[in-house]
């Protein structure tokens, strides 16, 4: 790690020298007041985190009562210094009524300049250092937390199956407090084993506090011990024990979430209290089925999605007004179509009905608006409506990583790469250990033709989950574009071991045969895909891409027509997918783009 006294922080065309308290642009110093400089450094040191106005005001005016307008003026001066205006916000994201987040990519380099005096200034406190002081008065210092699956005190009885449900319920409740960044359930699933150190988990998840607990069922009663651990020093911030009837489980969850929040945040607003006390269902069986559904949904496999649909349907059967379960059902059907397991036209109708049911029962549900955003964009090609729904979802819950994740994909396929990279980085910050998010970060960089960054993200996805086949497949796409065909074939072989007889992998091999002028082998792959299409759904884009590599343009444009007819989501990528670059001068390619634009796709 670079010593802060030797550190230079690079972002955009700026160089920030913390020790010298200088901001340079093109070698020229940018004039900043001391408070504005401290604001910039604080935002950068906590980049990716949504910092509430309360946190920022306590960081810079700890012993003074100031109005929010003072902070807003400070941010305004900083934006002006960075060259931002209301049309261009490359560095600082404003989340309405909540706070600010530094979203630009930052790198570090060493500074050869020797340390200079800070003229008596106290060192700037990062959010982490604020957190270590929170228990002596600055409770709002903690801004990020992970809730681990509660561990059973004994392997007998029902406690083991309840531990994840308890954690998921608390995650859902705490995520509604916009001043807290809470890791999603998918990020903490792997921490269900007994004996894992909370501090190590917190460091891996890059959070400031970890909530862990033990749970035991004793006849008709439930005994729970829980503690909130400060990751910086391992101390228990708060601890409590509960012993009450099993029938009061939801009341127990309410009590724990309220006490944790009051420990971290000095004063809850009325809106915060309303969101914290909101219950998505009164049926414990429905909640458990929903948790199981999301677990299998995160697998992103045909089998996993099938199980997810079954669990979401069970949850709805237990509680026909359970909005979250309808949203989960919508997401599961959306992925079965978008992953090519069924025709999108066969899945989107059910997904749409479920998503509308979700908003009917709870219009303030970020998950439901995210589902509607995906449908509006990828299936209806109504991108203005899609963007409104994504922004609504993020406004409702800035901590919902899937909203940022899917919004990034939507922005990428429309060529808005800088915004896409910003959103996918936020999703990664919210759920840093998600293979799916890191995999799609690789795709965003791939479409932006930043191939080294794409490979870096895809390798990270594989490190997180060596069985995540899509990341190997996408690495092969990047290596093919780089001309590193041996590496591409190696990645496809690894993916093939995980997904036997998968048409995606078969088609990718067909492209490599075509690129290496093995036309006979490439044509055999096309024939094999046609045979497979008689028994299962094969996206016409797979065969089209092989024809692109073979130079068979008539077949390429015939394939594009089929994609338009089937409303394939793959057709939306042709304007950014590098494999189509050789076709861009063909008038027929322009005609296809115009047809898509006429159907609502923005170009």
Tab-separated table of N, CA, C and O in Angstrom, residues 325-390:
chain	number	residue	atom	x	y	z
A	325	UNK	N	-42.111	-11.221	-3.625
A	325	UNK	CA	-42.145	-12.518	-4.297
A	325	UNK	C	-42.553	-12.359	-5.761
A	325	UNK	O	-42.010	-13.031	-6.647
A	326	UNK	N	-43.493	-11.461	-6.043
A	326	UNK	CA	-43.872	-11.193	-7.436
A	326	UNK	C	-42.687	-10.614	-8.207
A	326	UNK	O	-42.455	-10.963	-9.363
A	327	UNK	N	-41.937	-9.717	-7.560
A	327	UNK	CA	-40.766	-9.137	-8.219
A	327	UNK	C	-39.714	-10.207	-8.505
A	327	UNK	O	-39.102	-10.229	-9.577
A	328	UNK	N	-39.499	-11.104	-7.533
A	328	UNK	CA	-38.571	-12.211	-7.748
A	328	UNK	C	-39.005	-13.099	-8.895
A	328	UNK	O	-38.190	-13.523	-9.723
A	329	UNK	N	-40.312	-13.370	-8.964
A	329	UNK	CA	-40.846	-14.192	-10.047
A	329	UNK	C	-40.616	-13.512	-11.395
A	329	UNK	O	-40.222	-14.166	-12.374
A	330	UNK	N	-40.839	-12.207	-11.452
A	330	UNK	CA	-40.599	-11.455	-12.690
A	330	UNK	C	-39.135	-11.572	-13.111
A	330	UNK	O	-38.820	-11.848	-14.287
A	331	UNK	N	-38.217	-11.391	-12.167
A	331	UNK	CA	-36.786	-11.449	-12.488
A	331	UNK	C	-36.370	-12.833	-12.971
A	331	UNK	O	-35.532	-12.972	-13.875
A	332	UNK	N	-36.935	-13.872	-12.360
A	332	UNK	CA	-36.581	-15.236	-12.761
A	332	UNK	C	-37.030	-15.516	-14.195
A	332	UNK	O	-36.278	-16.092	-14.998
A	333	UNK	N	-38.259	-15.110	-14.525
A	333	UNK	CA	-38.730	-15.314	-15.897
A	333	UNK	C	-37.936	-14.467	-16.889
A	333	UNK	O	-37.664	-14.901	-18.020
A	334	UNK	N	-37.543	-13.260	-16.493
A	334	UNK	CA	-36.746	-12.421	-17.392
A	334	UNK	C	-35.424	-13.093	-17.745
A	334	UNK	O	-35.000	-13.099	-18.910
A	335	UNK	N	-34.768	-13.680	-16.749
A	335	UNK	CA	-33.472	-14.310	-17.021
A	335	UNK	C	-33.619	-15.597	-17.818
A	335	UNK	O	-32.726	-15.930	-18.609
A	336	UNK	N	-34.716	-16.325	-17.656
A	336	UNK	CA	-34.874	-17.542	-18.464
A	336	UNK	C	-34.953	-17.187	-19.950
A	336	UNK	O	-34.462	-17.936	-20.801
A	337	UNK	N	-35.538	-16.034	-20.253
A	337	UNK	CA	-35.591	-15.598	-21.647
A	337	UNK	C	-34.291	-14.990	-22.118
A	337	UNK	O	-33.784	-15.318	-23.194
A	338	UNK	N	-33.704	-14.128	-21.296
A	338	UNK	CA	-32.491	-13.429	-21.718
A	338	UNK	C	-31.281	-14.350	-21.769
A	338	UNK	O	-30.323	-14.071	-22.498
A	339	UNK	N	-31.295	-15.444	-20.998
A	339	UNK	CA	-30.202	-16.407	-21.055
A	339	UNK	C	-30.430	-17.466	-22.129
A	339	UNK	O	-29.616	-18.365	-22.294
A	340	UNK	N	-31.543	-17.359	-22.865
A	340	UNK	CA	-31.773	-18.252	-23.986
A	340	UNK	C	-32.364	-19.599	-23.625
A	340	UNK	O	-32.381	-20.509	-24.448
A	341	UNK	N	-32.881	-19.759	-22.399
A	341	UNK	CA	-33.468	-21.039	-22.017
A	341	UNK	C	-34.854	-21.221	-22.650
A	341	UNK	O	-35.298	-22.347	-22.865
A	342	UNK	N	-35.533	-20.101	-22.910
A	342	UNK	CA	-36.811	-20.121	-23.634
A	342	UNK	C	-36.830	-18.883	-24.528
A	342	UNK	O	-35.991	-17.990	-24.402
A	343	UNK	N	-37.794	-18.812	-25.436
A	343	UNK	CA	-37.962	-17.597	-26.235
A	343	UNK	C	-38.339	-16.431	-25.324
A	343	UNK	O	-39.178	-16.598	-24.423
A	344	UNK	N	-37.714	-15.256	-25.511
A	344	UNK	CA	-38.118	-14.104	-24.691
A	344	UNK	C	-39.618	-13.847	-24.755
A	344	UNK	O	-40.229	-13.466	-23.750
A	345	UNK	N	-40.225	-14.066	-25.936
A	345	UNK	CA	-41.660	-13.837	-26.075
A	345	UNK	C	-42.477	-14.767	-25.192
A	345	UNK	O	-43.627	-14.480	-24.852
A	346	UNK	N	-41.883	-15.906	-24.797
A	346	UNK	CA	-42.587	-16.867	-23.945
A	346	UNK	C	-42.455	-16.531	-22.461
A	346	UNK	O	-43.237	-17.006	-21.642
A	347	UNK	N	-41.460	-15.735	-22.125
A	347	UNK	CA	-41.211	-15.457	-20.710
A	347	UNK	C	-41.602	-14.051	-20.291
A	347	UNK	O	-41.982	-13.817	-19.137
A	348	UNK	N	-41.530	-13.095	-21.225
A	348	UNK	CA	-41.703	-11.700	-20.817
A	348	UNK	C	-43.139	-11.405	-20.401
A	348	UNK	O	-43.371	-10.553	-19.530
A	349	UNK	N	-44.121	-12.090	-20.985
A	349	UNK	CA	-45.512	-11.848	-20.597
A	349	UNK	C	-45.746	-12.163	-19.132
A	349	UNK	O	-46.358	-11.376	-18.395
A	350	UNK	N	-45.254	-13.318	-18.694
A	350	UNK	CA	-45.394	-13.704	-17.282
A	350	UNK	C	-44.608	-12.749	-16.393
A	350	UNK	O	-45.078	-12.363	-15.312
A	351	UNK	N	-43.404	-12.380	-16.849
A	351	UNK	CA	-42.587	-11.447	-16.070
A	351	UNK	C	-43.289	-10.104	-15.912
A	351	UNK	O	-43.308	-9.512	-14.824
A	352	UNK	N	-43.880	-9.621	-16.995
A	352	UNK	CA	-44.571	-8.322	-16.960
A	352	UNK	C	-45.751	-8.363	-15.974
A	352	UNK	O	-45.931	-7.449	-15.160
A	353	UNK	N	-46.542	-9.431	-16.056
A	353	UNK	CA	-47.693	-9.562	-15.158
A	353	UNK	C	-47.247	-9.569	-13.700
A	353	UNK	O	-47.843	-8.900	-12.843
A	354	UNK	N	-46.167	-10.324	-13.410
A	354	UNK	CA	-45.670	-10.408	-12.032
A	354	UNK	C	-45.135	-9.061	-11.558
A	354	UNK	O	-45.381	-8.651	-10.409
A	355	UNK	N	-44.408	-8.344	-12.429
A	355	UNK	CA	-43.851	-7.045	-12.040
A	355	UNK	C	-44.963	-6.032	-11.758
A	355	UNK	O	-44.883	-5.252	-10.796
A	356	UNK	N	-46.001	-6.026	-12.596
A	356	UNK	CA	-47.115	-5.109	-12.358
A	356	UNK	C	-47.847	-5.463	-11.061
A	356	UNK	O	-48.331	-4.576	-10.346
A	357	UNK	N	-47.943	-6.761	-10.757
A	357	UNK	CA	-48.544	-7.176	-9.488
A	357	UNK	C	-47.728	-6.628	-8.312
A	357	UNK	O	-48.267	-6.182	-7.295
A	358	UNK	N	-46.399	-6.684	-8.455
A	358	UNK	CA	-45.518	-6.215	-7.386
A	358	UNK	C	-45.744	-4.735	-7.098
A	358	UNK	O	-45.882	-4.326	-5.937
A	359	UNK	N	-45.795	-3.911	-8.152
A	359	UNK	CA	-45.994	-2.470	-7.916
A	359	UNK	C	-47.428	-2.169	-7.481
A	359	UNK	O	-47.679	-1.178	-6.799
A	360	UNK	N	-48.372	-3.029	-7.871
A	360	UNK	CA	-49.751	-2.855	-7.411
A	360	UNK	C	-49.826	-2.981	-5.900
A	360	UNK	O	-50.516	-2.216	-5.221
A	361	UNK	N	-49.060	-3.944	-5.352
A	361	UNK	CA	-49.105	-4.178	-3.906
A	361	UNK	C	-48.110	-3.300	-3.142
A	361	UNK	O	-48.290	-3.062	-1.947
A	362	UNK	N	-47.051	-2.820	-3.814
A	362	UNK	CA	-46.068	-1.954	-3.145
A	362	UNK	C	-45.351	-1.114	-4.202
A	362	UNK	O	-44.359	-1.541	-4.790
A	363	UNK	N	-45.850	0.098	-4.425
A	363	UNK	CA	-45.279	0.970	-5.462
A	363	UNK	C	-43.931	1.552	-5.045
A	363	UNK	O	-43.240	2.174	-5.857
A	364	UNK	N	-43.542	1.378	-3.792
A	364	UNK	CA	-42.257	1.892	-3.314
A	364	UNK	C	-41.183	0.811	-3.274
A	364	UNK	O	-40.188	0.943	-2.568
A	365	UNK	N	-41.382	-0.240	-4.044
A	365	UNK	CA	-40.451	-1.371	-4.051
A	365	UNK	C	-39.432	-1.188	-5.186
A	365	UNK	O	-39.785	-1.273	-6.366
A	366	UNK	N	-38.182	-0.962	-4.832
A	366	UNK	CA	-37.150	-0.745	-5.847
A	366	UNK	C	-36.993	-1.960	-6.751
A	366	UNK	O	-36.760	-1.823	-7.963
A	367	UNK	N	-37.116	-3.166	-6.168
A	367	UNK	CA	-36.965	-4.384	-6.958
A	367	UNK	C	-37.982	-4.441	-8.095
A	367	UNK	O	-37.654	-4.825	-9.223
A	368	UNK	N	-39.228	-4.063	-7.806
A	368	UNK	CA	-40.289	-4.135	-8.811
A	368	UNK	C	-40.051	-3.128	-9.926
A	368	UNK	O	-40.231	-3.435	-11.116
A	369	UNK	N	-39.623	-1.924	-9.584
A	369	UNK	CA	-39.358	-0.915	-10.618
A	369	UNK	C	-38.144	-1.299	-11.461
A	369	UNK	O	-38.076	-0.963	-12.650
A	370	UNK	N	-37.204	-2.014	-10.861
A	370	UNK	CA	-36.064	-2.507	-11.630
A	370	UNK	C	-36.515	-3.552	-12.647
A	370	UNK	O	-36.054	-3.559	-13.800
A	371	UNK	N	-37.411	-4.436	-12.239
A	371	UNK	CA	-37.958	-5.435	-13.162
A	371	UNK	C	-38.665	-4.751	-14.328
A	371	UNK	O	-38.479	-5.114	-15.500
A	372	UNK	N	-39.488	-3.743	-14.019
A	372	UNK	CA	-40.212	-3.026	-15.069
A	372	UNK	C	-39.251	-2.278	-15.991
A	372	UNK	O	-39.492	-2.175	-17.201
A	373	UNK	N	-38.163	-1.774	-15.433
A	373	UNK	CA	-37.177	-1.065	-16.249
A	373	UNK	C	-36.552	-1.998	-17.272
A	373	UNK	O	-36.366	-1.638	-18.450
A	374	UNK	N	-36.233	-3.227	-16.826
A	374	UNK	CA	-35.619	-4.201	-17.736
A	374	UNK	C	-36.598	-4.584	-18.855
A	374	UNK	O	-36.223	-4.674	-20.024
A	375	UNK	N	-37.850	-4.792	-18.497
A	375	UNK	CA	-38.868	-5.138	-19.493
A	375	UNK	C	-39.045	-4.002	-20.501
A	375	UNK	O	-39.068	-4.220	-21.716
A	376	UNK	N	-39.156	-2.778	-19.997
A	376	UNK	CA	-39.373	-1.625	-20.881
A	376	UNK	C	-38.227	-1.447	-21.855
A	376	UNK	O	-38.435	-1.120	-23.034
A	377	UNK	N	-36.984	-1.674	-21.382
A	377	UNK	CA	-35.837	-1.477	-22.259
A	377	UNK	C	-35.552	-2.651	-23.160
A	377	UNK	O	-35.602	-2.542	-24.392
A	378	UNK	N	-35.286	-3.807	-22.581
A	378	UNK	CA	-34.820	-4.955	-23.353
A	378	UNK	C	-35.904	-5.608	-24.188
A	378	UNK	O	-35.604	-6.246	-25.197
A	379	UNK	N	-37.162	-5.465	-23.798
A	379	UNK	CA	-38.233	-6.165	-24.509
A	379	UNK	C	-39.191	-5.229	-25.246
A	379	UNK	O	-39.594	-5.518	-26.371
A	380	UNK	N	-39.539	-4.092	-24.630
A	380	UNK	CA	-40.427	-3.144	-25.305
A	380	UNK	C	-39.644	-2.127	-26.135
A	380	UNK	O	-40.238	-1.429	-26.962
A	381	UNK	N	-38.346	-1.999	-25.850
A	381	UNK	CA	-37.482	-1.016	-26.509
A	381	UNK	C	-37.992	0.404	-26.284
A	381	UNK	O	-37.830	1.285	-27.111
A	382	UNK	N	-38.609	0.595	-25.137
A	382	UNK	CA	-39.067	1.918	-24.719
A	382	UNK	C	-38.031	2.434	-23.721
A	382	UNK	O	-38.190	2.313	-22.506
A	383	UNK	N	-36.968	3.006	-24.260
A	383	UNK	CA	-35.799	3.311	-23.421
A	383	UNK	C	-36.019	4.517	-22.523
A	383	UNK	O	-35.420	4.611	-21.456
A	384	UNK	N	-36.878	5.436	-22.937
A	384	UNK	CA	-37.192	6.568	-22.055
A	384	UNK	C	-37.922	6.071	-20.802
A	384	UNK	O	-37.592	6.465	-19.677
A	385	UNK	N	-38.888	5.175	-21.000
A	385	UNK	CA	-39.606	4.600	-19.862
A	385	UNK	C	-38.669	3.752	-19.003
A	385	UNK	O	-38.732	3.778	-17.764
A	386	UNK	N	-37.799	2.995	-19.663
A	386	UNK	CA	-36.839	2.163	-18.938
A	386	UNK	C	-35.952	3.012	-18.037
A	386	UNK	O	-35.749	2.692	-16.861
A	387	UNK	N	-35.448	4.110	-18.580
A	387	UNK	CA	-34.569	4.967	-17.776
A	387	UNK	C	-35.325	5.585	-16.605
A	387	UNK	O	-34.786	5.681	-15.497
A	388	UNK	N	-36.568	5.995	-16.843
A	388	UNK	CA	-37.361	6.538	-15.735
A	388	UNK	C	-37.538	5.510	-14.632
A	388	UNK	O	-37.435	5.829	-13.433
A	389	UNK	N	-37.766	4.249	-15.000
A	389	UNK	CA	-37.966	3.197	-13.996
A	389	UNK	C	-36.668	2.899	-13.240
A	389	UNK	O	-36.691	2.685	-12.021
A	390	UNK	N	-35.536	2.870	-13.955
A	390	UNK	CA	-34.257	2.649	-13.261
A	390	UNK	C	-33.984	3.776	-12.267
A	390	UNK	O	-33.575	3.531	-11.118
